[in-house]
Amino acid sequence: ITSIETSSAKEIDGVIGVWTANDIDMPPQLGFAMYPPVFSRPLLATDKVRFVGDIIAVVVAETASIAADAAAEIWMDFEPLPVITDPEEALAENAPILFEEHGSNVCFETGIEHEGDDPTEGSDHIAEVKMVSQRIAGVPIEANGIVAIPEDGKLTTWMPTQSPHAFREGLAPLLGLEEENLHIIAPAVGGGFGPKAAMPAEYIATSILAMQLQRPLKWTELRSENMVANGHGRASVLTGKMGFDNEGKITSFDAQAIFDAGAYPGIGGFLAFYTQLMIQGVYEIPKLRFHALSVATNTTTTVAYRGAGRPEATQLLERLMDVAADELNIDPVEIRRKNLLAADAFPLTTLGGMNYDSGEYALALDRALEESGYEDLLAQQQERRGDGNSKQLGIGVATYVECTAPTGLHVEYGAVEIHEDGTASATVGTSAHGQGHLTAFSMIISEILGIDMEKVRLIQSDTEQVPRGAGTMGSRSLQTAGSAIHIASETVLEKAKTLAAHLLEASADDITIGGGGLHVAGVPANVVSWADLAKASNDDEKRPEGMEPGLTHELDFDGTDATFPFGAHVAVVEVDVETGGVELLRHIAVDDCGKILNPLIVTGQQHGGIAQGAAQALYEGVFYDEEGNPLTGNLMDYAIPSSAELPSFETFNTETPTPRNPLGAKGIGESGTIGSTPSIHNAVINAVSHLGVKHIDMPLTPERVWQAIQSAEG
């Protein structure tokens, strides 16, 4: 940046102010605590801009249209700098350095050590693959936005966030406020998927200016702004060598990953660590080495996106299994079956350092094969290959394990209270944005207390009504907040039984649920309603001596560790070898999320997850030109499928309870995404493997598939 001209913008009627980095003190933000401070992002660009989407100025005006007119009058003179958009090129010796004082583009490094040079040395066969898990955009139905209202030294904000309490903790110090003076409300969040767990720079700038101007401010994002400024996902290059014996048993695994953290590295760069944790997957692997680097590039910052580091591990593993099956002439199912961890192996500490709780991986695979009619599909495939049909059938298999409520996220706040009108409230530290939390938590309360689900109110996503909470990410809500609600309900029930026994002059052991309240077993007509119990609990004359007032209980449930859902997916595709066109004909998913509370919610999560996984495999990708300009900056250029492009998925479940919470529940929110992408990826390559195609990088567009076929045919 050589200069920024704002004088014309300031002269427009209705403009309240225009600020650049020279006009206002907005402290730079470090995207992740483990990074060197040099990677901090100035909220308003100072000496340089590092990606398309960096902010150079802020306009405040009476209306959005006036603000837009003023923004159009702002001009920047600049000198072009060298550009780096490829994470591999960011590691080159002569690569442009985004933060010169750091000396390199590497912001994070992690790995699993192995004695010796190469763990695969001496293996009978070595399968190798290098693949890209491409950069994708979150594309929530609702883009970002904030309303900030200052009053009496406090600030109240409305914003669509997955984690209101974390946002308060991070934002309050920047505003010079104590946390209790910053009120954050997330009333309805139109899709999160991970990107809305990261705080946009625009939220910080809006809040700072609202406090300085002492007037309400509103900022809302256009779709084109969301596509370049809101965090992206995936963006990694994965390389693997897997050793096998002649029978197809895994002997060793050597893997590397390069993660693109974007211009101002955030949690997206750290997700390489989650790939490391899950790199063993569902397989018995005797020897393992892993190394990962995360680098800064002149692109949008990457963040957590549905699966967040775990899909990358599965994508690499499952491609390697198919490569090995092809080279060893073993059926892809059989090579997996030979190497799956046995059901009696659990609990298990993996070479990646994860503590698997429970699993029956072969059971899920067998169910997926049965539901798909795998043998019939193989026969159909051979028939098409034999008659030279231009539309070849591809069958893809993937087995996976994933981690829910991961490191530090296995604790959550929950409370249950019975009110004097006979209703109940569930207060939780998680935040719903479409997952059915009200239904799930109401079911738990209704089952334990006998209160109609319609009489349960959910209190969430408001830092003044909920004392604390980690929010919603990592598919953790039911197993953490749901478990807290379960325990709180049981505790309230025991207290209510003691109270009812006192009122009915009976033993608490004889009190049972029924008739909208509690009664003595065998005497259902003499029931004390929940409304009367709540009133009595607040009446010193009716409450037993020593009992605390109120029918309420709160706690922070600690599951002690993550849980590990798993599953197997089978994808069936049709590939037109003359055009490269791909059609997903069927997708069969068997996902195990432990004990199922509500089958319909689980099915919905499976369908949504599979759709996002299919979208990465076949359609989506964020791309830049050589100068760092986005080529996919709106929904005309960025391809996401509608329901018309996808079949109705065939979803099933096995149930392997976890011992780590009273519900036996594991997460389901990300499983569909993790299982679907590699199975569809494998299916497309399987359809054309007989033509000599060994690998195609995602997204598997007709052009890429056609080019791979042409290259294989020479």
XYZ file of C-alpha atoms in Angstrom:
714
model
C 0.000 0.000 0.000
C 1.426 3.379 -0.978
C -1.634 5.493 -0.149
C -5.371 5.284 0.518
C -7.580 8.188 -0.548
C -10.764 8.634 1.513
C -11.573 12.354 1.225
C -14.257 11.924 -1.451
C -15.985 9.232 0.589
C -16.100 11.458 3.658
C -17.882 14.236 1.758
C -20.953 12.149 0.878
C -24.099 13.149 2.765
C -24.996 10.591 5.389
C -21.439 9.358 5.926
C -20.569 9.421 9.624
C -16.937 8.481 9.273
C -14.250 6.707 7.263
C -11.264 5.025 8.888
C -8.053 3.432 7.674
C -5.306 1.879 9.794
C -3.803 5.362 10.224
C -7.016 6.739 11.740
C -7.914 4.233 14.442
C -6.208 1.811 16.785
C -7.524 -1.685 16.147
C -5.212 -4.259 17.703
C -3.943 -7.029 15.403
C -5.355 -10.504 15.981
C -3.413 -13.751 16.148
C -5.557 -16.432 14.527
C -4.391 -19.285 16.785
C -2.547 -19.098 20.088
C 0.158 -21.625 19.115
C 1.444 -19.540 16.199
C 4.280 -16.992 16.418
C 2.796 -13.497 16.983
C 4.271 -12.334 13.693
C 1.325 -14.012 11.916
C -1.200 -11.646 13.547
C -3.704 -9.952 11.285
C -4.135 -6.178 11.329
C -7.899 -5.625 11.272
C -7.282 -2.814 8.807
C -4.370 -3.484 6.459
C -1.319 -1.401 7.266
C 1.695 -1.645 4.956
C 0.378 -4.365 2.652
C -2.641 -6.444 1.761
C -2.043 -10.184 1.772
C -5.167 -11.570 0.076
C -8.272 -10.510 -1.829
C -10.624 -9.973 1.081
C -8.205 -8.002 3.277
C -9.807 -4.841 4.696
C -8.265 -1.451 3.897
C -10.970 0.878 5.227
C -14.226 1.046 7.157
C -17.164 3.298 6.294
C -19.984 4.091 8.721
C -23.061 5.761 7.236
C -26.725 6.292 7.967
C -27.798 3.608 5.478
C -26.167 0.619 3.800
C -26.584 2.156 0.342
C -24.827 5.365 1.399
C -22.018 3.313 2.904
C -21.654 1.340 -0.322
C -21.505 4.559 -2.371
C -18.836 5.918 -0.068
C -16.804 2.706 -0.199
C -16.802 2.938 -4.000
C -15.117 6.374 -3.684
C -12.132 4.977 -1.747
C -8.997 4.502 -3.835
C -5.760 2.743 -3.007
C -2.438 3.246 -4.759
C -0.310 0.139 -4.512
C 2.779 -1.633 -5.759
C 2.265 -5.300 -6.719
C 4.119 -7.857 -4.636
C 5.036 -11.446 -5.543
C 2.127 -13.840 -5.023
C 2.000 -17.339 -3.585
C -1.256 -19.309 -3.689
C 0.042 -22.904 -3.771
C 0.984 -24.416 -0.377
C 3.714 -26.585 -1.894
C 5.243 -23.592 -3.666
C 5.123 -21.691 -0.359
C 7.818 -24.083 0.905
C 10.165 -23.546 -2.046
C 13.561 -22.015 -1.298
C 12.870 -18.900 -3.372
C 9.187 -18.558 -2.434
C 7.810 -15.097 -1.574
C 7.553 -14.761 2.220
C 4.299 -13.248 3.485
C 5.802 -12.241 6.831
C 9.457 -11.469 6.084
C 10.438 -11.120 9.734
C 9.489 -14.775 10.300
C 11.840 -15.967 7.589
C 9.520 -18.630 6.149
C 5.880 -19.304 5.383
C 5.640 -22.180 7.875
C 3.314 -21.383 10.762
C 2.860 -24.865 12.282
C 4.638 -28.219 12.236
C 3.693 -31.547 13.780
C 4.420 -35.223 13.362
C 4.832 -38.771 14.615
C 8.431 -39.921 14.791
C 9.677 -43.304 13.612
C 13.067 -44.871 14.199
C 14.938 -45.231 10.951
C 14.713 -43.555 7.575
C 11.631 -45.187 6.074
C 9.027 -47.294 7.919
C 7.945 -48.948 4.645
C 11.436 -50.293 3.886
C 11.389 -54.067 3.446
C 7.677 -54.316 2.642
C 6.674 -56.785 -0.068
C 4.663 -54.103 -1.802
C 4.374 -50.330 -1.405
C 1.308 -48.412 -2.539
C 1.798 -44.691 -3.100
C -0.489 -41.764 -3.748
C -0.274 -37.998 -3.771
C -3.597 -36.209 -3.655
C -5.168 -32.826 -3.058
C -8.033 -32.252 -0.644
C -9.024 -29.045 -2.352
C -9.941 -25.737 -0.777
C -13.706 -25.358 -0.371
C -16.010 -22.602 0.886
C -18.511 -22.933 3.727
C -21.402 -21.369 1.761
C -23.879 -21.099 4.650
C -27.457 -20.225 3.765
C -26.999 -17.071 5.867
C -23.819 -15.027 5.408
C -22.184 -13.199 8.317
C -23.607 -10.134 10.021
C -23.656 -8.280 13.324
C -25.750 -5.701 15.161
C -23.873 -3.939 17.981
C -25.704 -1.642 20.439
C -23.749 0.239 23.135
C -25.521 1.460 26.263
C -24.299 2.574 29.702
C -20.772 1.276 29.251
C -21.978 -2.083 27.949
C -22.302 -3.568 24.501
C -25.025 -5.939 23.287
C -24.398 -7.777 20.030
C -26.455 -10.091 17.852
C -24.373 -12.313 15.595
C -24.641 -15.753 13.977
C -21.942 -17.629 15.832
C -21.441 -21.242 16.851
C -19.769 -20.213 20.114
C -21.159 -17.104 21.861
C -19.135 -17.530 25.070
C -15.833 -17.984 23.243
C -16.584 -14.882 21.188
C -17.280 -12.919 24.383
C -14.018 -14.106 25.919
C -12.044 -13.041 22.851
C -13.862 -9.799 22.060
C -14.288 -8.210 25.497
C -10.572 -7.384 26.047
C -10.384 -5.735 22.616
C -13.204 -3.398 23.650
C -11.774 -2.670 27.082
C -14.788 -4.356 28.659
C -15.204 -6.876 31.422
C -16.883 -9.997 30.076
C -20.072 -9.322 32.045
C -20.430 -6.014 30.154
C -20.430 -7.700 26.747
C -23.701 -9.448 25.898
C -23.610 -11.776 22.889
C -26.761 -13.319 21.425
C -26.896 -15.820 18.549
C -30.637 -16.033 17.908
C -30.757 -18.109 14.712
C -27.722 -19.253 12.760
C -28.409 -20.175 9.144
C -25.756 -22.844 8.760
C -22.421 -23.011 10.516
C -20.308 -26.010 9.398
C -17.249 -24.670 11.272
C -16.566 -21.289 9.600
C -18.979 -19.583 12.020
C -16.899 -20.766 14.958
C -14.211 -18.311 13.841
C -14.649 -14.607 14.597
C -14.686 -12.408 11.468
C -12.530 -9.301 11.583
C -15.631 -7.316 10.625
C -17.315 -8.268 13.928
C -14.391 -6.824 15.857
C -14.250 -3.632 13.803
C -18.011 -3.090 14.074
C -17.943 -3.580 17.858
C -14.980 -1.252 18.349
C -16.607 1.524 16.293
C -19.974 1.064 18.014
C -18.280 1.679 21.359
C -16.262 4.630 20.073
C -19.235 6.269 18.341
C -21.672 5.269 21.099
C -24.365 4.457 18.599
C -25.840 1.225 17.211
C -24.078 -0.207 14.177
C -25.068 -2.961 11.785
C -22.911 -4.786 9.265
C -24.133 -7.490 6.897
C -22.194 -9.418 4.313
C -22.915 -9.914 0.639
C -22.475 -13.415 -0.787
C -19.495 -12.305 -2.868
C -17.883 -10.907 0.279
C -18.558 -14.132 2.156
C -16.873 -16.167 -0.572
C -13.567 -14.303 -0.274
C -13.528 -13.212 3.369
C -15.244 -15.975 5.357
C -12.957 -18.866 6.256
C -12.407 -21.695 3.785
C -11.919 -25.378 4.545
C -9.696 -28.377 3.668
C -6.882 -26.973 1.431
C -4.247 -29.655 1.886
C -1.818 -31.752 -0.129
C -1.572 -35.325 1.146
C 1.137 -37.849 0.315
C 1.273 -41.445 1.491
C 3.271 -44.641 1.135
C 1.719 -47.772 2.609
C 3.588 -51.037 2.921
C 1.872 -54.437 2.498
C 2.851 -58.050 2.580
C 1.976 -60.300 -0.354
C -1.337 -61.240 1.285
C -2.496 -57.635 1.511
C -1.818 -57.049 5.210
C -0.559 -53.571 6.102
C 3.016 -53.592 7.376
C 3.750 -49.854 7.573
C 2.559 -46.366 6.713
C 4.479 -43.184 5.915
C 2.414 -40.021 5.380
C 2.989 -36.324 4.852
C 0.618 -33.374 4.688
C 0.930 -29.732 3.732
C -1.952 -27.562 4.933
C -2.722 -24.156 3.426
C -3.471 -21.804 6.331
C -4.174 -18.763 4.152
C -2.910 -15.221 4.543
C -3.443 -14.897 8.306
C -3.214 -18.421 9.736
C -6.015 -19.485 12.044
C -7.269 -22.824 13.281
C -7.215 -24.199 9.717
C -3.453 -24.562 9.908
C -3.645 -26.344 13.259
C -6.030 -28.952 11.827
C -2.976 -30.813 10.572
C -2.750 -32.016 14.172
C -6.209 -33.612 13.959
C -5.139 -35.352 10.760
C -2.177 -36.689 12.712
C -4.404 -37.896 15.538
C -6.687 -39.796 13.133
C -4.074 -40.980 10.629
C -4.308 -44.631 11.722
C -8.017 -44.726 10.929
C -9.803 -48.060 11.279
C -6.781 -50.188 10.455
C -4.206 -52.255 12.297
C -0.927 -50.583 11.342
C 2.294 -51.891 12.945
C 4.597 -48.986 11.975
C 3.674 -45.374 11.286
C 5.405 -42.095 10.511
C 3.656 -38.783 9.872
C 4.859 -35.269 9.212
C 2.804 -32.158 8.505
C 3.474 -28.506 7.835
C 1.035 -25.615 7.630
C 1.954 -22.590 5.552
C 0.763 -19.056 4.887
C -0.295 -18.139 1.349
C -1.959 -15.155 -0.347
C -5.416 -16.669 0.025
C -8.385 -16.536 2.384
C -7.650 -17.868 5.858
C -8.692 -21.481 6.388
C -10.790 -22.587 9.356
C -12.541 -25.698 10.623
C -15.009 -27.105 8.088
C -17.297 -30.097 8.680
C -14.877 -32.816 9.795
C -11.968 -30.425 10.409
C -8.778 -32.397 9.798
C -10.338 -35.812 10.224
C -11.635 -36.128 6.620
C -8.140 -35.543 5.271
C -6.806 -38.566 7.161
C -9.623 -40.760 5.837
C -9.254 -39.460 2.290
C -5.565 -40.417 2.182
C -6.063 -43.809 3.845
C -8.961 -44.828 1.633
C -7.272 -43.811 -1.605
C -4.200 -45.816 -0.583
C -6.332 -48.868 0.161
C -7.847 -48.728 -3.324
C -4.460 -48.171 -4.975
C -3.049 -51.178 -3.118
C -6.081 -53.316 -3.975
C -5.660 -52.497 -7.659
C -1.921 -53.185 -7.677
C -2.189 -56.404 -5.640
C -5.269 -57.570 -7.563
C -7.316 -57.874 -4.365
C -10.935 -56.798 -4.075
C -11.127 -53.375 -2.344
C -13.489 -54.821 0.263
C -11.244 -57.769 1.047
C -8.108 -55.689 1.523
C -9.998 -53.558 3.995
C -11.442 -56.542 5.797
C -7.950 -58.050 6.212
C -6.762 -54.922 8.021
C -9.707 -53.679 10.111
C -9.187 -53.398 13.841
C -11.075 -56.183 15.610
C -14.018 -55.441 17.895
C -12.088 -56.849 20.878
C -9.228 -54.369 20.361
C -11.025 -51.613 22.281
C -10.359 -49.496 24.219
C -7.277 -48.753 22.156
C -4.587 -46.064 22.108
C -3.588 -45.590 18.473
C -0.195 -44.727 17.035
C -1.654 -41.284 16.410
C -2.325 -40.870 20.143
C -6.120 -41.207 20.183
C -7.973 -43.260 22.791
C -10.609 -45.151 20.801
C -13.574 -46.054 23.007
C -15.478 -48.754 21.116
C -15.963 -49.981 17.589
C -17.284 -52.782 15.413
C -15.845 -51.763 12.073
C -16.440 -55.067 10.285
C -20.106 -55.001 11.308
C -20.644 -51.640 9.600
C -18.777 -52.760 6.483
C -20.786 -55.982 6.220
C -24.033 -54.061 6.577
C -23.018 -51.594 3.857
C -22.145 -54.447 1.484
C -25.447 -56.173 2.208
C -27.565 -53.057 1.696
C -25.745 -52.106 -1.499
C -25.908 -55.573 -3.060
C -22.165 -55.435 -3.598
C -21.800 -58.726 -5.456
C -24.571 -57.803 -7.881
C -22.910 -54.447 -8.477
C -19.631 -56.174 -9.349
C -21.466 -58.374 -11.873
C -23.148 -55.326 -13.445
C -19.797 -53.587 -13.674
C -18.177 -56.504 -15.493
C -21.118 -56.740 -17.864
C -20.731 -53.085 -18.872
C -16.991 -53.446 -19.324
C -17.538 -56.501 -21.474
C -19.964 -54.899 -23.918
C -17.957 -51.668 -24.304
C -20.697 -49.452 -22.907
C -19.688 -45.782 -22.966
C -21.195 -45.367 -19.512
C -19.104 -47.368 -17.104
C -20.148 -48.313 -13.588
C -17.917 -47.379 -10.677
C -18.129 -48.838 -7.165
C -16.367 -47.064 -4.331
C -15.924 -48.237 -0.765
C -14.689 -46.310 2.266
C -14.433 -47.250 5.916
C -13.760 -44.564 8.482
C -13.535 -43.644 12.133
C -13.937 -40.103 13.344
C -13.471 -38.178 16.560
C -16.310 -36.225 18.197
C -16.030 -33.913 21.195
C -12.263 -33.851 20.550
C -9.496 -32.397 22.691
C -10.855 -29.946 25.262
C -14.433 -30.155 23.958
C -15.706 -33.062 26.072
C -16.981 -30.747 28.862
C -20.268 -28.822 28.634
C -22.690 -26.911 30.818
C -26.298 -27.966 31.220
C -29.179 -27.208 33.608
C -32.783 -28.310 34.038
C -35.453 -26.398 35.943
C -39.148 -27.107 36.591
C -41.238 -23.937 36.745
C -44.384 -23.174 38.739
C -46.577 -23.380 35.625
C -45.503 -27.008 35.140
C -43.151 -26.328 32.236
C -39.459 -27.158 32.179
C -36.445 -25.402 30.756
C -33.171 -26.831 29.503
C -30.250 -24.424 29.593
C -27.201 -25.491 27.602
C -23.829 -24.137 26.567
C -24.173 -25.503 23.051
C -25.719 -23.492 20.237
C -28.263 -24.862 17.770
C -28.248 -23.917 14.112
C -30.427 -26.551 12.566
C -29.402 -29.786 14.288
C -32.570 -30.380 16.308
C -31.256 -29.577 19.785
C -34.671 -28.573 21.137
C -36.130 -31.893 20.062
C -33.247 -33.959 21.451
C -33.015 -32.221 24.816
C -36.804 -32.204 25.216
C -36.865 -35.942 24.557
C -34.364 -36.543 27.360
C -36.335 -34.450 29.857
C -39.637 -35.982 28.803
C -38.351 -39.534 29.105
C -36.880 -39.012 32.575
C -39.463 -36.633 34.092
C -42.614 -37.485 32.140
C -43.134 -33.852 31.105
C -44.582 -33.370 27.615
C -41.945 -32.298 25.090
C -44.122 -29.318 24.139
C -43.708 -27.997 27.683
C -39.900 -27.848 27.483
C -38.161 -24.586 26.577
C -34.563 -24.445 25.353
C -32.348 -21.621 26.618
C -29.141 -21.264 24.613
C -26.872 -18.958 22.621
C -27.169 -16.003 25.000
C -24.301 -15.107 27.321
C -26.605 -13.436 29.866
C -28.988 -16.380 30.128
C -26.367 -19.143 29.934
C -23.430 -18.807 32.349
C -20.855 -20.653 30.231
C -20.505 -23.013 27.308
C -18.102 -24.223 24.639
C -20.637 -23.907 21.823
C -21.319 -26.177 18.884
C -18.517 -27.801 16.938
C -16.916 -31.217 16.735
C -20.287 -33.054 16.663
C -20.413 -32.792 20.433
C -23.799 -31.443 21.463
C -25.734 -34.586 22.402
C -22.877 -36.414 24.078
C -21.894 -33.388 26.186
C -24.865 -31.023 26.689
C -27.303 -33.907 26.247
C -25.510 -35.869 28.952
C -25.582 -32.819 31.222
C -29.345 -32.533 30.671
C -29.711 -36.264 31.348
C -27.874 -36.090 34.678
C -29.590 -32.832 35.674
C -33.006 -34.383 34.947
C -32.212 -37.431 37.055
C -31.072 -35.184 39.910
C -34.228 -33.054 39.681
C -36.311 -36.238 39.713
C -34.689 -37.498 42.904
C -35.305 -34.150 44.588
C -38.908 -34.118 43.360
C -39.449 -37.653 44.678
C -38.218 -36.595 48.106
C -40.556 -33.613 48.025
C -43.532 -35.669 46.792
C -42.917 -38.298 49.475
C -42.994 -35.541 52.088
C -46.261 -34.113 50.715
C -47.927 -37.519 50.331
C -46.529 -38.923 53.579
C -44.937 -41.852 51.783
C -41.497 -43.308 51.180
C -39.485 -41.760 48.370
C -38.825 -45.298 47.122
C -42.560 -45.684 46.467
C -42.885 -42.511 44.379
C -43.244 -42.958 40.626
C -43.869 -40.805 37.547
C -47.299 -40.527 35.955
C -50.323 -38.348 35.314
C -48.299 -35.207 34.682
C -46.468 -35.407 37.984
C -45.515 -37.854 40.746
C -47.644 -40.230 42.772
C -47.363 -43.217 45.061
C -46.996 -46.416 43.077
C -50.379 -48.061 42.732
C -52.288 -44.877 43.628
C -52.266 -42.906 40.336
C -55.320 -40.847 41.269
C -53.424 -39.110 44.067
C -50.911 -37.319 41.879
C -48.939 -34.173 42.679
C -48.496 -32.228 39.440
C -45.148 -30.798 38.385
C -46.610 -27.306 38.799
C -47.596 -28.041 42.410
C -44.227 -29.655 43.079
C -42.407 -26.587 41.766
C -44.574 -24.307 43.930
C -44.036 -26.492 46.986
C -40.272 -26.511 46.401
C -40.282 -22.717 46.804
C -42.533 -22.790 49.912
C -40.624 -23.057 53.201
C -43.677 -24.560 54.904
C -44.134 -27.365 52.370
C -40.523 -28.233 51.724
C -38.800 -30.896 53.877
C -36.260 -29.602 56.350
C -32.818 -29.236 54.807
C -34.004 -29.211 51.176
C -32.806 -26.379 48.950
C -35.537 -24.309 47.255
C -36.420 -24.923 43.618
C -36.574 -27.942 41.364
C -33.409 -27.260 39.439
C -29.944 -28.647 38.930
C -26.933 -27.507 36.911
C -23.575 -29.089 36.171
C -20.620 -29.215 33.830
C -20.632 -32.690 32.360
C -17.179 -34.126 31.609
C -17.041 -37.062 29.229
C -13.298 -37.376 30.087
C -12.342 -37.880 26.443
C -13.589 -37.884 22.876
C -15.858 -40.521 21.374
C -15.212 -42.259 18.069
C -18.099 -42.814 15.643
C -17.364 -44.941 12.603
C -18.955 -46.386 9.517
C -18.718 -47.681 5.989
C -19.996 -46.108 2.775
C -20.537 -47.553 -0.703
C -20.920 -45.202 -3.654
C -22.159 -46.208 -7.103
C -21.435 -43.867 -10.009
C -21.826 -43.869 -13.751
C -19.011 -42.308 -15.765
C -19.404 -41.446 -19.425
C -15.957 -42.242 -20.822
C -16.631 -40.125 -23.925
C -17.393 -36.908 -22.017
C -16.040 -37.499 -18.496
C -19.475 -36.803 -17.056
C -20.156 -38.358 -13.665
C -23.538 -39.216 -12.168
C -23.896 -40.419 -8.606
C -26.469 -43.219 -8.951
C -26.585 -44.512 -5.365
C -24.951 -43.778 -2.050
C -25.249 -46.293 0.773
C -24.105 -45.201 4.232
C -23.890 -47.207 7.431
C -22.896 -44.838 10.240
C -22.475 -45.821 13.874
C -22.960 -42.950 16.323
C -23.392 -45.094 19.412
C -26.804 -45.207 21.024
C -29.370 -43.364 18.891
C -31.753 -40.990 20.657
C -33.798 -39.758 17.686
C -33.515 -41.760 14.429
C -34.988 -38.974 12.300
C -32.410 -36.429 13.457
C -29.619 -38.930 12.838
C -30.930 -39.585 9.320
C -31.089 -35.862 8.633
C -27.489 -35.403 9.743
C -26.420 -38.317 7.546
C -28.136 -36.859 4.473
C -26.701 -33.394 5.044
C -23.210 -34.724 5.656
C -23.244 -36.998 2.626
C -24.364 -34.095 0.428
C -21.442 -31.954 1.563
C -19.010 -34.825 1.076
C -20.374 -35.529 -2.390
C -20.053 -31.841 -3.196
C -16.330 -31.882 -2.422
C -15.784 -35.047 -4.425
C -17.650 -33.937 -7.541
C -18.282 -30.183 -7.625
C -16.733 -27.729 -5.209
C -13.389 -25.979 -5.311
C -11.983 -22.525 -4.564
C -9.390 -21.516 -7.143
C -7.101 -18.517 -7.725
C -5.222 -17.197 -10.731
C -1.471 -16.580 -10.752
C -1.940 -13.094 -9.301
C -4.019 -14.320 -6.358
C -7.377 -13.241 -7.766
C -10.267 -15.544 -6.812
C -11.780 -17.358 -9.779
C -14.717 -18.668 -7.732
C -15.867 -15.549 -5.917
C -19.616 -16.036 -6.254
C -22.182 -18.769 -6.798
C -22.062 -18.322 -10.562
C -18.502 -19.637 -10.562
C -18.416 -21.779 -7.426
C -20.303 -25.020 -8.026
C -22.461 -26.454 -5.264
C -25.016 -29.151 -6.058
C -28.712 -28.860 -5.437
C -30.870 -31.831 -4.534
C -31.517 -32.281 -8.265
C -27.893 -33.361 -8.789
C -27.947 -35.945 -6.000
C -29.831 -39.213 -5.472
C -31.844 -39.968 -2.358
C -29.218 -41.458 -0.075
C -29.704 -44.883 1.480
C -28.798 -44.499 5.139
C -28.531 -47.135 7.846
C -27.027 -47.454 11.303
C -25.356 -49.857 13.643
C -25.275 -48.989 17.352
C -22.092 -49.448 19.378
C -22.531 -47.474 22.612
C -19.678 -45.510 24.130
C -18.884 -45.927 27.840
C -17.936 -42.247 28.088
C -21.374 -40.766 28.720
C -24.663 -41.967 30.262
C -26.471 -41.813 26.911
C -23.969 -44.082 25.174
C -24.073 -41.504 22.367
C -21.388 -40.496 19.910
C -21.559 -37.617 17.432
C -23.163 -37.835 13.987
C -22.873 -34.303 12.558
C -19.709 -34.860 10.509
C -19.705 -38.611 9.881
C -21.561 -38.453 6.570
C -19.049 -35.999 5.168
C -16.056 -38.056 6.228
C -17.359 -41.323 4.769
C -18.888 -40.034 1.549
C -16.039 -38.087 -0.051
C -13.516 -40.953 -0.313
C -16.125 -43.531 -1.318
C -17.337 -41.336 -4.201
C -13.746 -40.439 -5.090
C -12.860 -44.142 -5.216
C -15.991 -44.952 -7.210
C -15.184 -42.538 -10.026
C -11.611 -43.804 -10.359
C -12.857 -47.397 -10.110
C -15.166 -46.778 -13.085
C -12.221 -45.955 -15.362
C -9.400 -47.898 -13.702
C -9.588 -50.621 -16.380
C -8.598 -47.907 -18.865
C -5.353 -47.312 -16.979
C -6.436 -44.380 -14.803
C -4.651 -44.529 -11.429
C -5.741 -41.301 -9.746
C -7.703 -38.098 -10.366
C -7.721 -35.176 -7.981
C -10.975 -33.694 -6.712
C -13.268 -32.134 -7.711
C -13.987 -34.877 -10.234
C -15.377 -32.572 -12.907
C -16.101 -33.917 -16.415
C -13.029 -32.100 -17.747
C -10.694 -33.674 -15.182
C -12.128 -37.151 -15.669
C -11.988 -36.858 -19.460
C -8.389 -35.617 -19.380
C -7.376 -38.508 -17.100
C -8.919 -40.998 -19.537
C -7.155 -39.374 -22.488
C -3.815 -39.372 -20.686
C -4.174 -43.014 -19.678
C -4.990 -44.011 -23.259
C -1.898 -42.168 -24.463
